[in-house]
Short mmCIF file of C-alpha atoms in Angstrom, two decimals:
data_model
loop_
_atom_site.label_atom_id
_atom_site.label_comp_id
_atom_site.label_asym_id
_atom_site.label_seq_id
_atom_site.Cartn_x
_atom_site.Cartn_y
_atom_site.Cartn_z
CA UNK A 22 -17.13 -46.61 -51.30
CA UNK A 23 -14.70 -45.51 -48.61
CA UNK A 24 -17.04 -44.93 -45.85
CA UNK A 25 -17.95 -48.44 -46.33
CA UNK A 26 -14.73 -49.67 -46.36
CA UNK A 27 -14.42 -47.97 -42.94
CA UNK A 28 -17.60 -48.76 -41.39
CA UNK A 29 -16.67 -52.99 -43.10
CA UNK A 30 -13.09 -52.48 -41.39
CA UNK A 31 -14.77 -51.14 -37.57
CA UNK A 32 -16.95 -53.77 -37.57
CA UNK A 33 -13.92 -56.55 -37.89
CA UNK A 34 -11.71 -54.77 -35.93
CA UNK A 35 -13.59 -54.47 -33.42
CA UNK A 36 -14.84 -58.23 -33.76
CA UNK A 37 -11.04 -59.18 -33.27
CA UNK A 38 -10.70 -60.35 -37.06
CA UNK A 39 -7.60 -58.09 -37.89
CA UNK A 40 -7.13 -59.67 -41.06
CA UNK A 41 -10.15 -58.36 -42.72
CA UNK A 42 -10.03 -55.00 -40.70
CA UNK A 43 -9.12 -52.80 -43.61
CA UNK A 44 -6.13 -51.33 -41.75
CA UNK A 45 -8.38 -50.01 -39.03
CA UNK A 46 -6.73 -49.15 -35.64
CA UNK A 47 -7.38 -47.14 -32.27
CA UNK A 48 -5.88 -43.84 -34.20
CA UNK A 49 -7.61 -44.12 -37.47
CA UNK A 50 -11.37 -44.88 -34.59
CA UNK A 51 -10.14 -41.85 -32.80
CA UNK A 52 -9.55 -40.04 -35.98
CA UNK A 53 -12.59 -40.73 -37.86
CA UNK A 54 -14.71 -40.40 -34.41
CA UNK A 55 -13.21 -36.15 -33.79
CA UNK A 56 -15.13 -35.66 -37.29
CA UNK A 57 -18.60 -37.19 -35.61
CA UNK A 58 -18.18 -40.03 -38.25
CA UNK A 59 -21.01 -42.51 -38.17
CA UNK A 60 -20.68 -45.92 -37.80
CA UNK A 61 -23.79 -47.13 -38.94
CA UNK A 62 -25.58 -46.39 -42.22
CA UNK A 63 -28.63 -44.56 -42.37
CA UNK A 64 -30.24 -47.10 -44.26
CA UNK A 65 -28.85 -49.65 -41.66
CA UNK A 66 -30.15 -47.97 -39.10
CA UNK A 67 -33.62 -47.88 -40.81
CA UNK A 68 -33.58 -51.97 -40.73
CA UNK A 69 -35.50 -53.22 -37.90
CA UNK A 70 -33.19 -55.74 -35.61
CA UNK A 71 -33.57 -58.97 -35.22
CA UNK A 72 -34.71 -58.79 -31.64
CA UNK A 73 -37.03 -56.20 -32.42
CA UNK A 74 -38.85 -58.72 -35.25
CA UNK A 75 -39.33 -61.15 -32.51
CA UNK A 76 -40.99 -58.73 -30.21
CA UNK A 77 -43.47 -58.13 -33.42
CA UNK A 78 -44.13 -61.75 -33.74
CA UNK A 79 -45.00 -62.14 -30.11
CA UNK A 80 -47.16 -59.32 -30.43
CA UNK A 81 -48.83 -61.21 -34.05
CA UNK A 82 -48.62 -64.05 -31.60
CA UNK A 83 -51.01 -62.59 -28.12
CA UNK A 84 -53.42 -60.98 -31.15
CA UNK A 85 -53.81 -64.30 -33.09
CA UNK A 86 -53.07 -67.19 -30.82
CA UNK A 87 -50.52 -68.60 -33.16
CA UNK A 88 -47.14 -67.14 -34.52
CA UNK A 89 -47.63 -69.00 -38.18
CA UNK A 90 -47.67 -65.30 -39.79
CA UNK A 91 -47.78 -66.39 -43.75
CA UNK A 92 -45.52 -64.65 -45.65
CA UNK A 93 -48.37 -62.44 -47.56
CA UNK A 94 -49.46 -60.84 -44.43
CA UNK A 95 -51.81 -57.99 -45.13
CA UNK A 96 -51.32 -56.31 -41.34
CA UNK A 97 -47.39 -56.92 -41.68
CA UNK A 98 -46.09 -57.76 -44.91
CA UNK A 99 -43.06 -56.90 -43.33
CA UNK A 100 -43.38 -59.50 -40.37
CA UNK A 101 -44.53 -62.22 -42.89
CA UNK A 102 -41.23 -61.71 -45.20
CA UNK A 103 -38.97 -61.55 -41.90
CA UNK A 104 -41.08 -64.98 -41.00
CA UNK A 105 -40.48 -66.55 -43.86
CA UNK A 106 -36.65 -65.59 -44.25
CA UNK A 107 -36.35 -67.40 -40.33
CA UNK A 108 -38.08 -70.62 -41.78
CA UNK A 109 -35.36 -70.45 -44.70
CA UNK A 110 -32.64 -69.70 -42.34
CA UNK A 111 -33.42 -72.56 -39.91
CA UNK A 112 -33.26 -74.88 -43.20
CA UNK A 113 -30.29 -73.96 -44.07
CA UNK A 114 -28.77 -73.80 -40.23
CA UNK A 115 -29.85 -77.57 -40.20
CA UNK A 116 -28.19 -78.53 -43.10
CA UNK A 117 -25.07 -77.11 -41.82
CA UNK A 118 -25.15 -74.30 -44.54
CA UNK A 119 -23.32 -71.47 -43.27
CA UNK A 120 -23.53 -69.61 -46.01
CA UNK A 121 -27.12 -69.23 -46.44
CA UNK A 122 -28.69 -69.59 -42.52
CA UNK A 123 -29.58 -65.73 -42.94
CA UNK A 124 -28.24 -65.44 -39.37
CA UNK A 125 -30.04 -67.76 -37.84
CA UNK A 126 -27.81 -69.09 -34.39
CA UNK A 127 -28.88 -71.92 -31.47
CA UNK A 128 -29.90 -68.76 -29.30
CA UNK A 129 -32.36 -67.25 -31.79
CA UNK A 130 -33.89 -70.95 -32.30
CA UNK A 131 -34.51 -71.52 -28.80
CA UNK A 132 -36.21 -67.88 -28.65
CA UNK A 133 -38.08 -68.85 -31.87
CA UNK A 134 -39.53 -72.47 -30.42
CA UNK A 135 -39.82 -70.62 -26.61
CA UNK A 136 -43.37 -69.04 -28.28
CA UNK A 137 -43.98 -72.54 -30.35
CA UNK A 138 -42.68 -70.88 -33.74
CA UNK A 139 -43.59 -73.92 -36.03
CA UNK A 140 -40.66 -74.23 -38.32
CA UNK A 141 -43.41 -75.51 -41.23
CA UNK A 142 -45.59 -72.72 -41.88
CA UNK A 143 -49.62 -74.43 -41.33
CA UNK A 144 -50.25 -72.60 -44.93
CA UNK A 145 -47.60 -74.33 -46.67
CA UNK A 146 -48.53 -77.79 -44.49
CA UNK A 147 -52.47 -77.60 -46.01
CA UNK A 148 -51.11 -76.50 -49.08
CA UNK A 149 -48.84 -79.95 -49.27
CA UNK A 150 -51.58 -82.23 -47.46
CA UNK A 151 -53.90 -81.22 -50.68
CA UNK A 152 -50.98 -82.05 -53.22
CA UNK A 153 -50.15 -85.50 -51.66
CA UNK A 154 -54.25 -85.96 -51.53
CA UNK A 155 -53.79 -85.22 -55.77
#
């Protein structure tokens, strides 16, 4: 849609890639910004941020001694997909595939392995100790 295309050409512009900026400028910012236009989505603004995921796994972590939340968490469903998505991420990040590291940067490893995140979840490590026992 066309708010889309505005809030899409913002977010370049103001990242300094012009090229995909959608013809966004100071005038059209100041323009759309004297209507109270909003940047963000509602539905983005719904989505929990990254940082604020890691402050839930810390928390998983001081109530469980661990932060190996399996991805069918019954407290945090939630927490256990976002989990999961970081294990997939770091995967990807490691075999160089930019495409698919689901945002996943040196600075959000080093917070990761700072509360001994274990990149191989301990469910799926019993669950492949049992098939290489088979």
């Amino acid at each position: 849609t066309w708010v889309q295309t505005q809030r899409q050409g913002y977010r370049n512009y103001k990242a300094g890639n012009k090229q995909k900026s959608q013809g966004m400028c100071e005038e059209r910012i100041n323009k759309l910004e004297s209507i109270d236009f909003n940047w963000v989505s509602e539905a983005a603004s719904k989505k929990q941020t990254w940082d604020e995921m890691f402050e839930e796994l810390k928390l998983f972590k001081a109530k469980h001694g661990h932060a190996d939340v399996p991805q069918t968490c019954k407290d945090n469903p939630k927490l256990g997909r976002w989990v999961n998505k970081q294990r997939q991420g770091y995967k990807d990040f490691k075999a160089g595939n930019k495409q698919k590291r689901n945002g996943m940067y040196e600075d959000r490893r080093h917070k990761l392995e700072s509360i001994e995140f274990n990149w191989v979840s301990e469910h799926a490590s019993k669950q492949q100790t049992w098939d290489e026992m088979f």
